[in-house]
JSON list of C-alpha atoms in Angstrom, two decimals:
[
{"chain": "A", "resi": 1428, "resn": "UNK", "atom": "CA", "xyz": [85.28, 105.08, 90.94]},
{"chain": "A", "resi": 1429, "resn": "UNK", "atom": "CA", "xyz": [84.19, 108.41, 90.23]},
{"chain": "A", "resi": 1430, "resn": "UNK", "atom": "CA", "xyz": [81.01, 109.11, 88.75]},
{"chain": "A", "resi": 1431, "resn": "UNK", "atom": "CA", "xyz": [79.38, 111.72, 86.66]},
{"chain": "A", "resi": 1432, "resn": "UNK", "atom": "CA", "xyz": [76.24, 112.75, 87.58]},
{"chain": "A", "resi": 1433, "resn": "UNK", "atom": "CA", "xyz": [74.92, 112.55, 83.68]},
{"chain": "A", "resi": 1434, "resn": "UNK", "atom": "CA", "xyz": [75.22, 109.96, 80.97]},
{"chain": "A", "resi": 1435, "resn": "UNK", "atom": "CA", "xyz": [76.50, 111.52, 77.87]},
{"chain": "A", "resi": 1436, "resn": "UNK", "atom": "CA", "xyz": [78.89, 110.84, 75.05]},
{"chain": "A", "resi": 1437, "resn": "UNK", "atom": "CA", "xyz": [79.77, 107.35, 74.32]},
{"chain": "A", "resi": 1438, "resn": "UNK", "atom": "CA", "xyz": [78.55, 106.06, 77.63]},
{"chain": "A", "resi": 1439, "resn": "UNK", "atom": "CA", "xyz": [75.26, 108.00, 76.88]},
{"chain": "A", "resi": 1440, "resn": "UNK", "atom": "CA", "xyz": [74.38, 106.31, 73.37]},
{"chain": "A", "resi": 1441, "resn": "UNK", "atom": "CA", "xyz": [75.75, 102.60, 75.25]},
{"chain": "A", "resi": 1442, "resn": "UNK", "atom": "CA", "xyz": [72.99, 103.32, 78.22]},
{"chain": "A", "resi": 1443, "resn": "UNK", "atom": "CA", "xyz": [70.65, 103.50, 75.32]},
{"chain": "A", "resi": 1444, "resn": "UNK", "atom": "CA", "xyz": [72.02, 100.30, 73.32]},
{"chain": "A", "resi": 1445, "resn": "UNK", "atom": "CA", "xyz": [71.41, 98.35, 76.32]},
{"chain": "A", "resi": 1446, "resn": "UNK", "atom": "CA", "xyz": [68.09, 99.96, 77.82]},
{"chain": "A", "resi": 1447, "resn": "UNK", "atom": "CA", "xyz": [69.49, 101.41, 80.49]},
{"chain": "A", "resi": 1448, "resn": "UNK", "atom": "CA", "xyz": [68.53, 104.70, 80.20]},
{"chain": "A", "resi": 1449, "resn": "UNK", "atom": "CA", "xyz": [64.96, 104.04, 81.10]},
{"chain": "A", "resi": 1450, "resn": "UNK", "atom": "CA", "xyz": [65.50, 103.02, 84.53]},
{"chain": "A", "resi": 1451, "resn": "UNK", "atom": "CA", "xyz": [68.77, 103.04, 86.16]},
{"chain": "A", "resi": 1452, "resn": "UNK", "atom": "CA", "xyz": [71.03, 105.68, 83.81]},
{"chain": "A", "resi": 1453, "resn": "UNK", "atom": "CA", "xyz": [73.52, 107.20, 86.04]},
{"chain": "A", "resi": 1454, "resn": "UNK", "atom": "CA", "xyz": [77.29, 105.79, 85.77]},
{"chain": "A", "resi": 1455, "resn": "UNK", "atom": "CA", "xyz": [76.71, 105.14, 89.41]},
{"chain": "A", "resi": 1456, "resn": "UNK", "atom": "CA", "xyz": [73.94, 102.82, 89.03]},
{"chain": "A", "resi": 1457, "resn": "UNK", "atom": "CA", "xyz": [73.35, 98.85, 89.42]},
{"chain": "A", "resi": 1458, "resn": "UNK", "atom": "CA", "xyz": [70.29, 97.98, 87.81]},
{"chain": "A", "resi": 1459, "resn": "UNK", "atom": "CA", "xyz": [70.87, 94.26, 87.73]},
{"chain": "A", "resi": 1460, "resn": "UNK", "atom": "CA", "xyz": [71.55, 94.15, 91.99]},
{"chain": "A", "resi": 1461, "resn": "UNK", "atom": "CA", "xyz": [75.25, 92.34, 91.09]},
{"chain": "A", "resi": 1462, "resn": "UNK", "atom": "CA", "xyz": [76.78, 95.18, 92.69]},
{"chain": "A", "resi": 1463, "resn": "UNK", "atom": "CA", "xyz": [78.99, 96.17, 89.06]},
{"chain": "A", "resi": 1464, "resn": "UNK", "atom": "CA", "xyz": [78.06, 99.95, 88.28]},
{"chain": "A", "resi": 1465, "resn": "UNK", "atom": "CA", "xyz": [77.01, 100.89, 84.81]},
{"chain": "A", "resi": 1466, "resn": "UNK", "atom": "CA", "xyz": [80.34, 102.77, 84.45]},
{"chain": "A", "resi": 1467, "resn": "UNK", "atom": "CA", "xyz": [82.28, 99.16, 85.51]},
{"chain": "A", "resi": 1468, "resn": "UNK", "atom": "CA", "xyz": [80.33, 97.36, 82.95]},
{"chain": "A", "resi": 1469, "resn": "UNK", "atom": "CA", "xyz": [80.54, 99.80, 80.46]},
{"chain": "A", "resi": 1470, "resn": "UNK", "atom": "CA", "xyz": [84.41, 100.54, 80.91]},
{"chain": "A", "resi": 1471, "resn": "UNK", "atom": "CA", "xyz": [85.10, 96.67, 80.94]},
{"chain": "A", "resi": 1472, "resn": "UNK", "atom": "CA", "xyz": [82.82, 95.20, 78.17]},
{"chain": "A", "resi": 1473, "resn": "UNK", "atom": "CA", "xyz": [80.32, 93.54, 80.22]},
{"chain": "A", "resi": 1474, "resn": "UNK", "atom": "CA", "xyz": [76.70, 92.49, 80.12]},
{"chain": "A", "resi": 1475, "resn": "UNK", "atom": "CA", "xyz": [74.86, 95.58, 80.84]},
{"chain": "A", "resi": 1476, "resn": "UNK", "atom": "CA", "xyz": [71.21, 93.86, 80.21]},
{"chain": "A", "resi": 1477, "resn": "UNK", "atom": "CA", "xyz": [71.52, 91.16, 82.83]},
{"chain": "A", "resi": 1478, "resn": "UNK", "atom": "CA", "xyz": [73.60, 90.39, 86.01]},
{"chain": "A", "resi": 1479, "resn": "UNK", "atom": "CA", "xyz": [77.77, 90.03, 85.16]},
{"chain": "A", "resi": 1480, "resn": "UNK", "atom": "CA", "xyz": [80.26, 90.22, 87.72]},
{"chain": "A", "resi": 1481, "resn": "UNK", "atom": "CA", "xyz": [83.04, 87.59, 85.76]},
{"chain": "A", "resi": 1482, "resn": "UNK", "atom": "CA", "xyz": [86.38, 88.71, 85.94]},
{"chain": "A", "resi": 1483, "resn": "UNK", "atom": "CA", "xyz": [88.77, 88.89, 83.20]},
{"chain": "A", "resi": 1484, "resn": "UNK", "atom": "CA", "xyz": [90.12, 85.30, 82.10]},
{"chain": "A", "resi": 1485, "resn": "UNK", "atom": "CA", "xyz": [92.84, 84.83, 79.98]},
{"chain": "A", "resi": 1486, "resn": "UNK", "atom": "CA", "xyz": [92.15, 85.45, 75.70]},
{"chain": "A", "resi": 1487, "resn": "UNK", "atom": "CA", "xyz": [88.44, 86.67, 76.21]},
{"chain": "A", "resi": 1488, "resn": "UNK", "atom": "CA", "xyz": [88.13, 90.10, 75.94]},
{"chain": "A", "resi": 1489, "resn": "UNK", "atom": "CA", "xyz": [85.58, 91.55, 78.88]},
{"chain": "A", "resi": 1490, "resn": "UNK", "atom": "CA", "xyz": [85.56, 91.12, 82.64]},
{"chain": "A", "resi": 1491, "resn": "UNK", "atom": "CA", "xyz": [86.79, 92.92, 85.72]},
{"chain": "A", "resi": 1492, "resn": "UNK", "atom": "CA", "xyz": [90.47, 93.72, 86.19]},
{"chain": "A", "resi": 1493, "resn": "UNK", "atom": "CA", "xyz": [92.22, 90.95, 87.83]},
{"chain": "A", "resi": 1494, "resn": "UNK", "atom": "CA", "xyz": [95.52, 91.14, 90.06]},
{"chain": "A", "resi": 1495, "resn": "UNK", "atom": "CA", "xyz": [98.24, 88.66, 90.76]},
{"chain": "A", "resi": 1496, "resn": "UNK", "atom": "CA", "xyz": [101.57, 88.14, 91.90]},
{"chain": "A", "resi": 1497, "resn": "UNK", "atom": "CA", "xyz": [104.17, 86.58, 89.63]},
{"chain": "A", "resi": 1498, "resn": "UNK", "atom": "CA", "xyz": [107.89, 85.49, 90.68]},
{"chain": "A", "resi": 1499, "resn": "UNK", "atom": "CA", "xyz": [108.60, 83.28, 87.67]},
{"chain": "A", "resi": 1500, "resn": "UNK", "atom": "CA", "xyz": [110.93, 85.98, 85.82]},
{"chain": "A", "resi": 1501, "resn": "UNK", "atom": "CA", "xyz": [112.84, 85.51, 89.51]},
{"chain": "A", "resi": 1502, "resn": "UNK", "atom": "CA", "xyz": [112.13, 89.25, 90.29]},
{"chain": "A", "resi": 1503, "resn": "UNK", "atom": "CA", "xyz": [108.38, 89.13, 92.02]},
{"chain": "A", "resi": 1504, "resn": "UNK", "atom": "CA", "xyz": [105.68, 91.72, 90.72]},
{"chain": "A", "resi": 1505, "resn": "UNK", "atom": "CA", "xyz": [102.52, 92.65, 90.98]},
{"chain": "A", "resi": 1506, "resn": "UNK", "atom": "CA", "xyz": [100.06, 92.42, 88.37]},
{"chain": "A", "resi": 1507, "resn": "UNK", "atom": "CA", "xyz": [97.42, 93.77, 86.94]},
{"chain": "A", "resi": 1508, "resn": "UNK", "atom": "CA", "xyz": [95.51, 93.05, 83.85]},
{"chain": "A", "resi": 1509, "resn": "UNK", "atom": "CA", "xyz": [92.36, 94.76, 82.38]},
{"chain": "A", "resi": 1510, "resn": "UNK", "atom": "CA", "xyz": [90.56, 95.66, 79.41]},
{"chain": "A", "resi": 1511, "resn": "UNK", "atom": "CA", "xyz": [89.54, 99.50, 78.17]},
{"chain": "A", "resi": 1512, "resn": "UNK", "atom": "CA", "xyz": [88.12, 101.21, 75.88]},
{"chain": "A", "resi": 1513, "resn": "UNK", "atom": "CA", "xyz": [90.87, 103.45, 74.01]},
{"chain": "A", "resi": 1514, "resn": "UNK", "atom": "CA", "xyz": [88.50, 105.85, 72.55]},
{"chain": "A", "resi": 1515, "resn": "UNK", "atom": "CA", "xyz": [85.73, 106.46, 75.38]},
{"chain": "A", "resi": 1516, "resn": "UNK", "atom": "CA", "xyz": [88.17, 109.26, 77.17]},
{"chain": "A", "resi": 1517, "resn": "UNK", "atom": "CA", "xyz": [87.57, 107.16, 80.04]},
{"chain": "A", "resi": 1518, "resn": "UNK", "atom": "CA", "xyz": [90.29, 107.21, 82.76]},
{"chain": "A", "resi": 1519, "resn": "UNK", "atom": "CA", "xyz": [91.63, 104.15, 83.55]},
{"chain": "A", "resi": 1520, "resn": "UNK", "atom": "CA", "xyz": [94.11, 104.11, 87.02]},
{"chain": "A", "resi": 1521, "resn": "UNK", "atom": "CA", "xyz": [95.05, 100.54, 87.74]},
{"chain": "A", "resi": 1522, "resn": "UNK", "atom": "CA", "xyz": [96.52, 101.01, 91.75]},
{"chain": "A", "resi": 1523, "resn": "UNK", "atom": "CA", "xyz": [97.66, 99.16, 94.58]},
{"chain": "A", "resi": 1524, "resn": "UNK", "atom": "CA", "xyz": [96.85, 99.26, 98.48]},
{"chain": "A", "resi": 1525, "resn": "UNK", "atom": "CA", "xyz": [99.05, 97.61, 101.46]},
{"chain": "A", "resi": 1526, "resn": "UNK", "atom": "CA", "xyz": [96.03, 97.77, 103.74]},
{"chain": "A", "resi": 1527, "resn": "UNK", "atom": "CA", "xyz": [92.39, 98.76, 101.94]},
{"chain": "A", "resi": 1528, "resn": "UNK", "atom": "CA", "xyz": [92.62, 101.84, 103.87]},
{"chain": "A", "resi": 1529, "resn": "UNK", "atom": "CA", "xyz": [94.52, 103.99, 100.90]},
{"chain": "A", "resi": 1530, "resn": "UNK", "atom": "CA", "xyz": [95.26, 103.16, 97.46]},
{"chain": "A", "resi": 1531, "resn": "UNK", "atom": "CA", "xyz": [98.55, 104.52, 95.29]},
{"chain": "A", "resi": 1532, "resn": "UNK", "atom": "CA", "xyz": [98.79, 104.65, 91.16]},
{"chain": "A", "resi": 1533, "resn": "UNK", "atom": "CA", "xyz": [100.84, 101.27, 90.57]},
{"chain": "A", "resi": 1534, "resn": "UNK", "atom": "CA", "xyz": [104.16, 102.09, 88.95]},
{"chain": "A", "resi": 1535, "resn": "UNK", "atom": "CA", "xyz": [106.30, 99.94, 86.82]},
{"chain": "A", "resi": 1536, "resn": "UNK", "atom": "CA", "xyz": [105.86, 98.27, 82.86]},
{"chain": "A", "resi": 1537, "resn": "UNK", "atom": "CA", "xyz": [103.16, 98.70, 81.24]},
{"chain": "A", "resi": 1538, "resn": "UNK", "atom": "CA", "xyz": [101.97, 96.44, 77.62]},
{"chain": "A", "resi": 1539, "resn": "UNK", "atom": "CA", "xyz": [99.06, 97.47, 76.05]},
{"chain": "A", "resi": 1540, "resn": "UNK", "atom": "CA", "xyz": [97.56, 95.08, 73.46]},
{"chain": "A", "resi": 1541, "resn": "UNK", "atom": "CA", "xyz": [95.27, 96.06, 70.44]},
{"chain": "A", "resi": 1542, "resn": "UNK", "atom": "CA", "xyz": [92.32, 93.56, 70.67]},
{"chain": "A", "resi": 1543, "resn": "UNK", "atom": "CA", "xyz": [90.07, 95.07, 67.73]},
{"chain": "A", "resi": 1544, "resn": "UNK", "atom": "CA", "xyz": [88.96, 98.75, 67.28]},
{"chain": "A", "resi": 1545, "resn": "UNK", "atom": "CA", "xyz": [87.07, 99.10, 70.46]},
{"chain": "A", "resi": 1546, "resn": "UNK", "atom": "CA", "xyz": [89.19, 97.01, 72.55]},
{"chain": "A", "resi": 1547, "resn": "UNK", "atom": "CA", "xyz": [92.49, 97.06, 74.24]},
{"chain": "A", "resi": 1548, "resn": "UNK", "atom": "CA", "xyz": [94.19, 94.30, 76.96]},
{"chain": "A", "resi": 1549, "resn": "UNK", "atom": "CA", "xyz": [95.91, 96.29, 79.40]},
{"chain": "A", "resi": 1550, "resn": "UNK", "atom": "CA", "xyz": [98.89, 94.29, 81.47]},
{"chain": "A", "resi": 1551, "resn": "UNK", "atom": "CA", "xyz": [100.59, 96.30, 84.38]},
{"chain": "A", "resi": 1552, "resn": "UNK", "atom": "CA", "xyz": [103.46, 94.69, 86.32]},
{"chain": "A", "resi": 1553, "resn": "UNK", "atom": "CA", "xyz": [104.85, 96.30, 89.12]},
{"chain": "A", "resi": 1554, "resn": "UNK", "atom": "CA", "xyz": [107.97, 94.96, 90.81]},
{"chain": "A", "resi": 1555, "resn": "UNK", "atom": "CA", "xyz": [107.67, 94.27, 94.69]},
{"chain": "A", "resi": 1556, "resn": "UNK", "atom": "CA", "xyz": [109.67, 92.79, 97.93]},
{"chain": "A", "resi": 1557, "resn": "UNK", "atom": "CA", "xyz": [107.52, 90.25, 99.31]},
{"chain": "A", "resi": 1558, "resn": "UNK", "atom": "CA", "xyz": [109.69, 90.99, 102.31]},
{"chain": "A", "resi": 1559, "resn": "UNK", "atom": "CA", "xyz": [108.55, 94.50, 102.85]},
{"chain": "A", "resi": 1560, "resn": "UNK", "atom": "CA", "xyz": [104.62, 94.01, 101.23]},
{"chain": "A", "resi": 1561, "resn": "UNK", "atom": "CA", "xyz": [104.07, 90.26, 101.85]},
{"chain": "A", "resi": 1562, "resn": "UNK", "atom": "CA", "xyz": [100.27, 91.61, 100.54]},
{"chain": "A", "resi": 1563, "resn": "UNK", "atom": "CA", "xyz": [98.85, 93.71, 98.50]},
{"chain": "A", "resi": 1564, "resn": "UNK", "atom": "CA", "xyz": [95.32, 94.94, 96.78]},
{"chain": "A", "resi": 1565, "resn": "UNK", "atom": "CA", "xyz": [94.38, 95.84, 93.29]},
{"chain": "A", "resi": 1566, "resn": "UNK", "atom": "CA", "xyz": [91.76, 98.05, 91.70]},
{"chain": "A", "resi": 1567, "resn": "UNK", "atom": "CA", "xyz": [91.11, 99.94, 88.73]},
{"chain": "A", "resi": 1568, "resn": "UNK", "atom": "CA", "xyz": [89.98, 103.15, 89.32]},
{"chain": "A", "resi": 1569, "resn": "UNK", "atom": "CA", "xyz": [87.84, 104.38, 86.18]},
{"chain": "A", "resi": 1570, "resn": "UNK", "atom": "CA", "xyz": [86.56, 107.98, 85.69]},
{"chain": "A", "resi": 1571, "resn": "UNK", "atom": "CA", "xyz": [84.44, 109.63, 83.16]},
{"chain": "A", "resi": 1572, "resn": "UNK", "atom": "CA", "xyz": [86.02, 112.86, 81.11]}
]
């Protein structure tokens, strides 16, 4: 995650929304203790007035990215599925990690999905050899403009 050291812009006005900007502003900070920085919450439509650390489930629309690995099309892949914001000039990164030491940009198809104006369902699917990486990691790496 990288973090501005400001709220402005979109994120700005949604630290206001939520009264945030009182006491714990920065992109950077967890006001809640759940460990999910504004930024996360913000970038992934979560609860920003309370404590929310749910992860993305299937036809809901806000959570933290979630990664699996899929061999029913017979080739195995690597997945990972988020939501974003396609107006907030964040910069969304999904990537991939052999050992949580280093983390690469996750290649391979991409579908993005139009949930409403605000909204869209990101699915990135990466093929793999179980052979050669018998385990991987996932993130989302999100920066501000």
């Amino acid at each position: 995650i990288s973090f501005s050291t400001r709220p402005d812009g979109e994120f700005g006005e949604w630290t206001l929304i939520n009264g945030i900007s009182k006491f714990a502003p920065l992109p950077s900070s967890m006001p809640h203790g759940d460990g999910v920085p504004n930024l996360l919450k913000y970038a992934f439509n979560m609860d920003a007035t309370g404590p929310d650390v749910r992860s993305l489930r299937s036809g809901e629309g806000a959570g933290l990215p979630v990664f699996s690995m899929d061999a029913s099309s017979g080739q195995p892949v690597f997945k990972a599925e988020y939501v974003r914001r396609p107006t907030s000039g964040l910069i969304y990164t999904p990537k991939f990690s052999t050992n949580l030491s280093s983390y690469s940009a996750m290649t391979g198809s991409t579908t993005v999905t139009a949930l409403d104006a605000d909204w869209e369902l990101v699915k990135v699917a990466m093929p793999i050899n179980p052979a050669v990486t018998p385990k991987l990691f996932g993130r989302v790496e999100v920066t501000l403009p």
